[in-house]
């Protein structure tokens, strides 16, 4: 039994995520977690909400709520949606937890002890009416380059020129609109990433099994231009983790908080500690996942994320870990995804374009979405959601191929032989051939799942469903029963066993349908099939079974057209 630690990139707190976000990290991470549990491994699967920073403060202000209350509510909303999509986290934590406060302060203290923190005095724009420093992108003004009147302090959206807030003509606060601004000095902490460059590069070079996409992005950030830069880890904000050096105050940093990018990945560790707390376990229970000196030496750690998060997880977070000088677990394998586009354009949170997690579940159950998203995961390149493709995939793969097989077999079996697995006949050449074919395909499927080849695994699973249908076509029990009822019983017995095996193999993709299939077969034996001849005889003659409710319904052309219109833009 292996020990597998899995983290999904943590979703930001301000609002509901769309399906592109879901398939870029949480959903494939769930597939991998479910598969590894099914293989009998010990799995710890962690996610959380990423709660700090200015966007959360502004979203709370817009909602007319204190930021603590807003984040607590939105965390519950995201948690419920994760449950709706059957994301099987061992814990869904919060980056605002006390656990994360203490760990983040601990890491900062260690980095300071090791000479990896610089204190830098810089000039920043302060809004007197807002009584706060303004991050660059929350300052609006006229672009000195093109005259665009709504240029942001970090960049002009119109001419794309990189700007300093002090470049703007007639600058004003994007929060209140106030022009009562002044430049003030403020002190911030910087993580000296440049000093860690050689260590980071050696570590990345040691990862010979990482995808080229991952290592090339990391190398680019390490070496292109001026190379890896030191990075600010603090902000003048209210909402965040107060700056401390371990348990001690940090002189000169009173009233400041850690920058959200610094504390967010530490939440992977903190959320595991939150899990232990929630289970009533002691520190040893979570440390054995994260501290190589306390039992984590045999843990293999996998991270799942969108490609935009790769620099961060290959450089910034490892810089924190390596720089601490403590034996924390570093990632072993990083699975990154390209983008899912939506119906000829992009998903857009700000424009409400595309399907969001709550809307998806309001029109169809989770399995429909899970199947489409995973079987079209944007692995080697971007992929695109279209309603036509979704309709075809659901109607063919789920309804025609899998659902129809389960329905036909169980209904026929009940009508001819009653509600028990029939005993007659024995397996002949057709059954032997199917079992051999299944064995080879399940070996491939298992390998693709181990390698996190999500689309290839989905294609193989579909092929496994298809050969069951082909077998039934050839074996034709509905004809055989007229001439050789004993043989028809053997065919039905095999087909009922096949449904149980399909439940096991399909569960990582479509857990609800799989549970329905297993329950209908009157079994609770989820052992991953390795000995296929034995697996096809697991349900004994006389075992009771039922005809399950229709597993999947078809999507009509009217529904497709209706949804296409409804989700084309401006979320209502
Ligand atoms: Zn401009």
Coordinates of C-alpha atoms and ligand atoms in Angstrom, one line a residue:
X1 CA 0.0 0.0 0.0
X2 CA 1.4 3.4 -1.1
X3 CA 0.8 6.7 0.7
X4 CA -0.5 9.3 -1.7
X5 CA -0.9 13.0 -0.9
X6 CA -3.0 15.0 -3.4
X7 CA -3.6 18.7 -3.4
X8 CA -5.8 20.7 -5.8
X9 CA -5.1 24.3 -6.5
X10 CA -7.3 26.2 -4.0
X11 CA -10.1 28.3 -5.5
X12 CA -10.3 32.0 -4.6
X13 CA -13.2 32.9 -2.3
X14 CA -14.9 35.7 -4.3
X15 CA -17.7 33.9 -6.2
X16 CA -18.7 30.6 -7.8
X17 CA -16.2 28.9 -10.1
X18 CA -17.0 27.9 -13.7
X19 CA -16.5 24.5 -15.3
X20 CA -13.2 25.6 -16.7
X21 CA -11.9 26.2 -13.2
X22 CA -13.3 22.8 -12.1
X23 CA -11.7 20.7 -14.8
X24 CA -8.3 22.6 -14.4
X25 CA -7.6 21.2 -10.9
X26 CA -10.2 19.9 -8.5
X27 CA -12.0 17.4 -10.7
X28 CA -9.0 15.6 -12.1
X29 CA -7.5 15.6 -8.6
X30 CA -10.7 13.9 -7.4
X31 CA -10.5 11.3 -10.2
X32 CA -6.9 10.5 -9.1
X33 CA -7.8 10.4 -5.4
X34 CA -10.8 8.1 -6.0
X35 CA -8.7 5.8 -8.2
X36 CA -5.9 5.5 -5.7
X37 CA -8.4 4.7 -2.9
X38 CA -9.9 2.1 -5.1
X39 CA -6.4 0.6 -5.5
X40 CA -6.2 0.2 -1.8
X41 CA -3.7 3.0 -1.2
X42 CA -3.7 5.4 1.7
X43 CA -4.8 8.8 0.3
X44 CA -4.9 12.3 1.7
X45 CA -6.8 14.6 -0.6
X46 CA -6.7 18.3 0.4
X47 CA -8.3 21.5 -1.0
X48 CA -9.4 24.8 0.6
X49 CA -10.7 28.2 -0.2
X50 CA -8.1 31.0 -0.8
X51 CA -9.5 33.8 1.2
X52 CA -7.1 36.7 1.7
X53 CA -6.4 39.8 -0.3
X54 CA -8.0 42.9 -1.8
X55 CA -10.5 41.2 -4.1
X56 CA -12.1 39.5 -1.1
X57 CA -12.2 42.8 0.8
X58 CA -13.8 44.5 -2.2
X59 CA -16.3 41.7 -2.9
X60 CA -17.3 41.8 0.8
X61 CA -17.8 45.6 0.6
X62 CA -19.9 45.2 -2.5
X63 CA -22.0 42.6 -0.7
X64 CA -22.3 45.0 2.3
X65 CA -20.8 42.5 4.7
X66 CA -17.7 42.3 7.0
X67 CA -15.1 40.4 5.1
X68 CA -14.9 37.7 7.8
X69 CA -18.6 37.0 7.4
X70 CA -18.5 37.2 3.6
X71 CA -15.6 34.6 3.5
X72 CA -17.4 32.3 5.9
X73 CA -20.5 32.3 3.8
X74 CA -18.7 31.9 0.5
X75 CA -16.7 29.1 1.9
X76 CA -19.9 27.2 2.7
X77 CA -21.3 27.9 -0.8
X78 CA -18.1 26.5 -2.4
X79 CA -18.0 23.6 0.0
X80 CA -21.6 22.6 -0.8
X81 CA -20.9 22.8 -4.6
X82 CA -17.8 20.7 -4.2
X83 CA -20.0 18.1 -2.4
X84 CA -22.5 18.4 -5.2
X85 CA -19.8 17.5 -7.7
X86 CA -18.8 14.6 -5.4
X87 CA -15.3 16.0 -4.9
X88 CA -14.0 13.6 -2.3
X89 CA -11.7 15.9 -0.3
X90 CA -10.5 14.5 3.0
X91 CA -10.7 18.1 4.1
X92 CA -11.8 21.4 2.4
X93 CA -10.1 24.0 4.5
X94 CA -9.8 27.7 4.8
X95 CA -6.7 29.8 4.3
X96 CA -8.0 32.1 7.0
X97 CA -7.8 29.3 9.6
X98 CA -5.7 29.8 12.8
X99 CA -3.7 26.8 11.6
X100 CA -2.6 28.7 8.5
X101 CA -1.9 31.8 10.6
X102 CA 0.5 29.9 12.8
X103 CA 2.2 28.0 10.0
X104 CA 2.6 31.1 7.7
X105 CA 4.1 33.0 10.6
X106 CA 6.3 30.0 11.3
X107 CA 7.7 29.9 7.8
X108 CA 8.3 33.6 7.7
X109 CA 10.2 33.4 10.9
X110 CA 12.4 30.5 9.6
X111 CA 13.1 32.3 6.4
X112 CA 14.2 35.4 8.4
X113 CA 16.4 33.2 10.6
X114 CA 18.1 31.9 7.5
X115 CA 18.8 35.3 6.1
X116 CA 16.2 35.0 3.3
X117 CA 14.0 38.0 4.1
X118 CA 14.9 41.5 3.2
X119 CA 13.1 44.6 4.6
X120 CA 12.5 47.1 1.9
X121 CA 11.1 50.6 2.2
X122 CA 9.1 51.5 -0.8
X123 CA 6.8 54.3 -2.0
X124 CA 3.2 53.4 -2.5
X125 CA 0.0 55.3 -3.2
X126 CA -2.1 56.0 -0.1
X127 CA -5.8 57.0 -0.4
X128 CA -6.6 59.4 2.4
X129 CA -10.4 59.0 2.0
X130 CA -10.2 55.2 1.9
X131 CA -7.7 55.3 4.7
X132 CA -5.6 52.6 3.0
X133 CA -2.7 52.0 0.7
X134 CA -3.9 51.1 -2.8
X135 CA -2.6 48.1 -4.7
X136 CA -1.4 49.3 -8.2
X137 CA -4.4 47.8 -10.0
X138 CA -6.8 49.6 -7.7
X139 CA -5.7 53.0 -9.0
X140 CA -7.3 54.3 -12.1
X141 CA -6.3 57.3 -14.3
X142 CA -5.5 58.5 -17.8
X143 CA -2.8 56.6 -19.7
X144 CA 0.2 58.9 -20.5
X145 CA 0.8 56.9 -23.6
X146 CA -2.5 56.7 -25.4
X147 CA -4.9 58.9 -23.4
X148 CA -7.2 56.0 -22.3
X149 CA -9.1 57.4 -19.3
X150 CA -9.6 54.1 -17.4
X151 CA -6.0 52.8 -17.4
X152 CA -5.0 50.8 -14.3
X153 CA -2.0 51.6 -12.2
X154 CA -0.2 48.4 -13.3
X155 CA -1.1 48.4 -17.0
X156 CA -3.1 50.2 -19.6
X157 CA -5.7 47.8 -20.9
X158 CA -6.0 49.9 -24.1
X159 CA -2.4 50.1 -25.3
X160 CA -1.0 47.3 -23.0
X161 CA 1.8 49.6 -21.8
X162 CA 3.1 48.6 -18.3
X163 CA 2.6 51.5 -16.0
X164 CA 3.6 52.7 -12.5
X165 CA 0.7 54.3 -10.6
X166 CA 2.6 57.5 -10.5
X167 CA 2.6 57.6 -14.3
X168 CA -1.1 58.1 -14.4
X169 CA -2.7 61.5 -15.2
X170 CA -5.5 62.4 -12.8
X171 CA -5.2 59.2 -10.7
X172 CA -8.1 58.2 -8.5
X173 CA -9.0 55.3 -6.2
X174 CA -10.8 52.5 -8.0
X175 CA -12.5 51.7 -4.6
X176 CA -14.1 55.0 -3.8
X177 CA -13.2 57.2 -6.8
X178 CA -11.4 59.6 -4.5
X179 CA -8.6 61.7 -6.0
X180 CA -7.3 62.5 -2.5
X181 CA -4.2 60.4 -2.9
X182 CA -0.6 60.8 -1.9
X183 CA 2.6 58.8 -2.1
X184 CA 3.8 57.5 1.2
X185 CA 6.7 55.4 2.3
X186 CA 5.9 51.9 3.6
X187 CA 8.1 49.0 4.7
X188 CA 7.7 45.5 3.2
X189 CA 9.3 42.1 3.5
X190 CA 10.8 40.5 0.4
X191 CA 11.5 36.8 0.0
X192 CA 15.0 36.6 -1.4
X193 CA 14.2 34.1 -4.2
X194 CA 17.4 35.0 -6.1
X195 CA 19.4 33.5 -3.3
X196 CA 17.6 30.3 -3.7
X197 CA 17.9 30.1 -7.5
X198 CA 20.6 27.4 -7.6
X199 CA 18.8 25.2 -5.1
X200 CA 15.5 25.5 -7.0
X201 CA 17.2 24.8 -10.3
X202 CA 19.0 21.7 -9.0
X203 CA 15.6 20.5 -7.5
X204 CA 13.8 21.1 -10.8
X205 CA 16.6 19.4 -12.8
X206 CA 16.2 16.3 -10.6
X207 CA 12.5 16.0 -11.7
X208 CA 13.2 14.0 -14.9
X209 CA 9.7 12.6 -15.1
X210 CA 7.9 15.9 -15.1
X211 CA 6.0 16.9 -18.3
X212 CA 8.0 19.3 -20.6
X213 CA 5.1 21.9 -20.2
X214 CA 5.9 22.1 -16.5
X215 CA 9.7 22.2 -16.5
X216 CA 9.9 24.6 -19.4
X217 CA 7.6 27.1 -17.7
X218 CA 9.7 26.8 -14.5
X219 CA 13.0 27.2 -16.4
X220 CA 11.7 30.2 -18.2
X221 CA 10.9 32.0 -15.0
X222 CA 14.3 31.0 -13.5
X223 CA 16.4 32.2 -16.4
X224 CA 14.6 34.5 -18.8
X225 CA 15.4 38.2 -18.8
X226 CA 16.7 39.2 -15.4
X227 CA 15.9 35.7 -14.0
X228 CA 14.1 34.9 -10.8
X229 CA 13.2 38.0 -8.8
X230 CA 12.9 38.6 -5.1
X231 CA 9.3 39.0 -4.2
X232 CA 7.2 41.0 -1.7
X233 CA 5.4 38.8 0.8
X234 CA 3.6 41.5 2.8
X235 CA 0.9 44.1 2.2
X236 CA -0.7 47.1 3.9
X237 CA -4.2 45.5 4.2
X238 CA -6.6 44.7 7.0
X239 CA -7.7 41.2 5.8
X240 CA -4.8 38.7 6.0
X241 CA -2.4 36.9 8.3
X242 CA -0.7 39.5 10.6
X243 CA 3.0 39.7 10.0
X244 CA 4.9 37.9 12.8
X245 CA 8.3 36.3 13.1
X246 CA 7.1 32.9 14.3
X247 CA 5.3 33.6 17.6
X248 CA 7.2 36.9 18.1
X249 CA 6.1 40.4 16.9
X250 CA 8.0 41.8 13.9
X251 CA 9.2 45.3 14.7
X252 CA 8.3 47.8 12.1
X253 CA 5.7 45.5 10.5
X254 CA 2.8 46.3 12.9
X255 CA -0.6 46.4 11.2
X256 CA 0.6 44.6 8.0
X257 CA -0.4 41.2 6.7
X258 CA 1.3 38.6 4.6
X259 CA 0.6 38.9 0.9
X260 CA -2.0 36.3 -0.2
X261 CA 0.4 34.5 -2.6
X262 CA 2.7 33.6 0.4
X263 CA 0.0 32.2 2.7
X264 CA -2.2 30.4 0.1
X265 CA 0.0 27.4 -0.7
X266 CA 1.0 27.0 3.0
X267 CA -2.7 26.3 3.4
X268 CA -2.1 22.9 1.7
X269 CA -0.2 22.0 4.9
X270 CA -2.5 23.9 7.3
X271 CA -5.6 22.3 5.8
X272 CA -4.2 18.9 6.6
X273 CA -3.7 20.1 10.2
X274 CA -7.3 21.4 10.1
X275 CA -8.3 17.8 9.0
X276 CA -6.5 16.3 12.0
X277 CA -8.2 18.9 14.3
X278 CA -11.6 18.1 12.9
X279 CA -11.0 14.3 13.4
X280 CA -9.8 14.9 17.0
X281 CA -6.3 13.7 16.1
X282 CA -3.0 15.0 17.3
X283 CA -0.2 16.8 15.3
X284 CA 1.5 13.5 14.5
X285 CA -1.5 12.6 12.3
X286 CA -0.9 15.4 9.8
X287 CA 2.8 15.7 10.2
X288 CA 3.2 12.1 8.9
X289 CA 2.0 13.5 5.6
X290 CA 4.2 16.6 5.5
X291 CA 7.4 16.2 7.6
X292 CA 9.9 13.8 6.1
X293 CA 11.4 13.5 9.6
X294 CA 8.0 12.5 11.1
X295 CA 6.8 9.7 8.7
X296 CA 6.3 11.5 5.4
X297 CA 9.5 10.0 3.7
X298 CA 7.3 7.3 2.0
X299 CA 4.6 9.8 0.9
X300 CA 4.3 10.6 -2.8
X301 CA 2.9 14.1 -3.3
X302 CA 0.9 15.1 -6.4
X303 CA -0.3 18.6 -7.2
X304 CA -3.1 19.4 -9.7
X305 CA -3.4 22.9 -11.2
X306 CA -4.0 25.1 -14.3
X307 CA -0.9 26.1 -16.3
X308 CA -1.1 29.7 -15.0
X309 CA -0.3 28.3 -11.5
X310 CA 2.8 26.4 -12.5
X311 CA 5.5 29.1 -11.9
X312 CA 4.0 29.6 -8.5
X313 CA 4.1 25.9 -7.5
X314 CA 7.5 25.1 -9.1
X315 CA 9.3 28.2 -7.7
X316 CA 7.6 30.4 -5.1
X317 CA 6.1 27.7 -2.8
X318 CA 9.2 25.5 -3.1
X319 CA 11.3 28.6 -2.3
X320 CA 9.4 28.9 1.0
X321 CA 9.8 25.2 1.7
X322 CA 13.5 25.0 0.8
X323 CA 14.3 28.3 2.4
X324 CA 12.9 27.2 5.7
X325 CA 15.7 24.6 6.0
X326 CA 13.2 22.2 7.6
X327 CA 12.3 18.8 6.3
X328 CA 8.9 19.6 4.8
X329 CA 7.6 17.5 1.9
X330 CA 8.2 19.0 -1.6
X331 CA 5.9 18.1 -4.5
X332 CA 6.9 14.9 -6.4
X333 CA 4.7 15.2 -9.4
X334 CA 2.9 18.2 -10.7
X335 CA 0.0 17.7 -13.1
X336 CA -0.9 20.9 -15.0
X337 CA -3.8 21.6 -17.4
X338 CA -4.4 23.9 -20.3
X339 CA -7.6 25.9 -20.6
X340 CA -11.1 24.9 -21.3
X341 CA -12.8 27.3 -23.7
X342 CA -16.5 27.9 -24.0
X343 CA -18.6 27.7 -27.1
X344 CA -16.3 29.7 -29.5
X345 CA -14.8 32.0 -26.8
X346 CA -13.6 31.9 -23.3
X347 CA -15.3 31.3 -20.0
X348 CA -15.6 34.6 -18.3
X349 CA -16.3 35.1 -14.6
X350 CA -16.6 38.9 -14.9
X351 CA -19.0 38.6 -17.9
X352 CA -20.8 35.6 -16.6
X353 CA -20.1 33.7 -19.8
X354 CA -20.2 29.9 -19.7
X355 CA -21.6 27.5 -17.2
X356 CA -20.9 28.0 -13.5
X357 CA -20.8 25.2 -11.0
X358 CA -24.2 26.0 -9.4
X359 CA -25.9 26.4 -12.7
X360 CA -24.5 23.1 -14.0
X361 CA -25.9 21.1 -11.1
X362 CA -29.3 22.9 -11.4
X363 CA -29.8 21.4 -14.9
X364 CA -28.1 18.0 -14.7
X365 CA -26.6 15.7 -12.1
X366 CA -22.9 15.7 -11.4
X367 CA -22.0 12.5 -13.3
X368 CA -23.0 14.0 -16.7
X369 CA -20.6 17.0 -16.1
X370 CA -17.9 14.9 -14.6
X371 CA -17.9 12.5 -17.6
X372 CA -17.8 15.2 -20.2
X373 CA -15.3 17.4 -18.5
X374 CA -12.9 14.5 -17.7
X375 CA -13.2 12.8 -21.1
X376 CA -12.4 16.2 -22.7
X377 CA -9.8 17.4 -20.1
X378 CA -7.5 20.1 -21.6
X379 CA -4.3 18.1 -21.2
X380 CA -2.0 18.4 -24.2
X381 CA -3.8 21.6 -25.5
X382 CA -6.7 23.8 -24.8
X383 CA -10.1 22.2 -25.3
X384 CA -13.6 23.6 -25.9
X385 CA -17.0 23.0 -24.4
X386 CA -19.8 23.1 -27.0
X387 CA -23.4 22.1 -26.2
X388 CA -23.5 19.9 -29.3
X389 CA -20.5 18.0 -28.2
X390 CA -21.9 17.7 -24.6
X391 CA -25.2 16.4 -25.9
X392 CA -23.5 13.8 -28.2
X393 CA -21.2 12.6 -25.5
X394 CA -23.9 12.2 -22.8
X395 CA -26.4 10.6 -25.2
X396 CA -23.9 8.2 -26.8
X397 CA -21.4 7.3 -24.1
X398 CA -23.5 7.5 -21.0
X399 CA -27.1 6.8 -22.2
X400 CA -26.6 4.5 -25.3
X401 CA -23.5 2.6 -24.3
X402 CA -23.4 2.3 -20.5
X403 CA -27.0 3.0 -19.4
X404 CA -28.6 1.0 -22.1
X405 CA -26.4 -2.1 -21.3
X406 CA -27.4 -2.0 -17.7
X407 CA -31.0 -1.5 -18.4
X408 CA -31.2 -4.2 -21.1
X409 CA -29.4 -6.9 -19.1
X410 CA -31.3 -6.4 -15.8
X411 CA -34.7 -6.1 -17.4
X412 CA -34.1 -9.2 -19.6
X413 CA -32.7 -11.2 -16.7
X414 CA -35.7 -10.4 -14.4
X415 CA -38.3 -11.1 -17.1
X416 CA -36.8 -14.6 -17.9
X417 CA -35.2 -15.8 -14.7
X418 CA -36.4 -13.6 -11.9
X419 CA -34.5 -11.4 -9.4
X420 CA -31.6 -13.8 -8.7
X421 CA -28.4 -14.4 -10.6
X422 CA -29.3 -17.6 -12.6
X423 CA -27.2 -20.7 -12.1
X424 CA -27.5 -22.6 -15.4
X425 CA -25.0 -23.2 -18.2
X426 CA -21.3 -22.4 -18.3
X427 CA -19.0 -19.9 -20.0
X428 CA -18.0 -20.8 -23.6
X429 CA -15.6 -19.3 -26.2
X430 CA -17.5 -15.9 -26.5
X431 CA -17.2 -15.4 -22.7
X432 CA -13.6 -16.5 -22.6
X433 CA -12.8 -14.0 -25.4
X434 CA -14.6 -11.2 -23.6
X435 CA -12.7 -12.0 -20.4
X436 CA -9.3 -11.9 -22.2
X437 CA -10.2 -8.7 -24.0
X438 CA -11.3 -7.1 -20.7
X439 CA -8.1 -8.2 -19.0
X440 CA -5.9 -6.4 -21.5
X441 CA -8.1 -3.3 -21.5
X442 CA -8.3 -3.0 -17.7
X443 CA -4.5 -3.3 -17.6
X444 CA -4.2 -0.3 -20.0
X445 CA -7.0 1.6 -18.2
X446 CA -5.2 1.1 -14.8
X447 CA -1.9 2.3 -16.3
X448 CA -3.5 5.5 -17.8
X449 CA -5.1 6.2 -14.4
X450 CA -1.8 5.7 -12.6
X451 CA -0.1 8.1 -15.1
X452 CA -2.9 10.7 -14.7
X453 CA -3.6 10.4 -18.5
X454 CA -7.1 11.6 -18.0
X455 CA -8.4 11.6 -21.6
X456 CA -6.8 8.3 -22.5
X457 CA -8.2 6.7 -19.3
X458 CA -11.7 8.0 -20.3
X459 CA -11.3 6.6 -23.8
X460 CA -10.3 3.3 -22.5
X461 CA -13.2 3.1 -20.0
X462 CA -15.6 3.9 -22.9
X463 CA -14.0 1.1 -24.9
X464 CA -14.5 -1.3 -22.0
X465 CA -18.2 -0.3 -22.0
X466 CA -18.4 -0.9 -25.7
X467 CA -16.9 -4.4 -25.7
X468 CA -19.6 -5.4 -23.2
X469 CA -22.3 -4.2 -25.7
X470 CA -20.5 -6.0 -28.6
X471 CA -20.4 -9.2 -26.5
X472 CA -24.2 -9.0 -25.8
X473 CA -24.9 -8.4 -29.5
X474 CA -22.9 -11.6 -30.4
X475 CA -24.1 -13.7 -27.5
X476 CA -27.7 -12.6 -28.1
X477 CA -29.3 -14.1 -25.0
X478 CA -32.8 -13.0 -26.2
X479 CA -32.4 -15.4 -29.1
X480 CA -30.5 -18.1 -27.3
X481 CA -33.1 -18.3 -24.5
X482 CA -35.6 -19.8 -27.0
X483 CA -33.3 -22.7 -28.0
X484 CA -30.9 -23.1 -25.1
X485 CA -32.2 -21.5 -21.8
X486 CA -29.2 -22.9 -19.8
X487 CA -26.7 -21.1 -22.0
X488 CA -28.9 -17.9 -21.8
X489 CA -28.5 -18.1 -18.0
X490 CA -24.7 -18.3 -18.3
X491 CA -24.7 -15.2 -20.6
X492 CA -26.9 -13.3 -18.1
X493 CA -24.8 -14.4 -15.2
X494 CA -21.7 -13.0 -16.9
X495 CA -23.5 -9.8 -17.9
X496 CA -24.6 -9.1 -14.4
X497 CA -21.1 -9.6 -13.2
X498 CA -19.9 -7.3 -15.9
X499 CA -22.2 -4.6 -14.5
X500 CA -20.5 -4.9 -11.1
X501 CA -17.1 -4.7 -12.7
X502 CA -18.2 -1.6 -14.6
X503 CA -19.3 0.0 -11.4
X504 CA -15.8 -0.4 -9.9
X505 CA -14.0 0.8 -13.0
X506 CA -16.4 3.7 -13.6
X507 CA -16.6 5.0 -10.0
X508 CA -13.7 7.5 -10.3
X509 CA -15.5 9.2 -13.2
X510 CA -19.2 8.8 -12.4
X511 CA -19.4 7.9 -8.7
X512 CA -23.2 8.2 -8.4
X513 CA -24.1 6.0 -11.3
X514 CA -21.4 3.5 -10.1
X515 CA -23.0 3.3 -6.7
X516 CA -26.4 2.7 -8.2
X517 CA -25.1 -0.1 -10.4
X518 CA -23.3 -1.8 -7.5
X519 CA -26.3 -1.5 -5.2
X520 CA -28.6 -2.9 -7.9
X521 CA -26.2 -5.9 -8.1
X522 CA -26.7 -6.4 -4.4
X523 CA -23.0 -6.2 -3.8
X524 CA -20.6 -4.0 -1.9
X525 CA -17.4 -5.6 -3.1
X526 CA -15.4 -2.7 -4.7
X527 CA -12.2 -4.7 -5.1
X528 CA -10.3 -3.5 -8.1
X529 CA -10.4 -6.3 -10.8
X530 CA -7.0 -7.7 -11.4
X531 CA -8.0 -11.4 -11.7
X532 CA -10.6 -11.0 -14.4
X533 CA -11.9 -14.6 -14.6
X534 CA -12.5 -14.5 -10.9
X535 CA -14.0 -10.9 -11.0
X536 CA -16.5 -12.2 -13.6
X537 CA -17.7 -14.9 -11.2
X538 CA -17.9 -12.7 -8.1
X539 CA -21.7 -12.6 -8.0
X540 CA -22.7 -16.1 -7.2
X541 CA -25.8 -17.9 -8.6
X542 CA -28.8 -17.1 -6.4
X543 CA -27.5 -13.6 -5.5
X544 CA -30.4 -11.1 -5.5
X545 CA -30.3 -8.1 -7.8
X546 CA -32.7 -5.4 -8.9
X547 CA -33.3 -3.3 -12.0
X548 CA -31.9 0.1 -11.3
X549 CA -33.6 3.4 -12.2
X550 CA -32.6 4.6 -15.6
X551 CA -29.0 5.6 -15.1
X552 CA -28.8 8.4 -17.7
X553 CA -31.4 10.3 -19.6
X554 CA -30.8 11.8 -23.0
X555 CA -30.5 15.5 -23.7
X556 CA -33.1 16.7 -26.2
X557 CA -32.4 19.1 -29.0
X558 CA -34.8 21.6 -27.4
X559 CA -32.9 21.5 -24.1
X560 CA -29.6 21.9 -25.8
X561 CA -30.8 25.0 -27.7
X562 CA -32.4 26.5 -24.5
X563 CA -29.2 26.0 -22.5
X564 CA -27.0 27.4 -25.3
X565 CA -29.0 30.6 -25.3
X566 CA -29.2 30.8 -21.5
X567 CA -25.5 30.6 -20.9
X568 CA -24.2 32.7 -23.7
X569 CA -23.3 35.7 -21.4
X570 CA -24.4 37.9 -18.5
X571 CA -25.0 35.6 -15.6
X572 CA -28.5 36.2 -14.3
Ligands
LIG1 ZN1 -2.6 53.4 -22.9

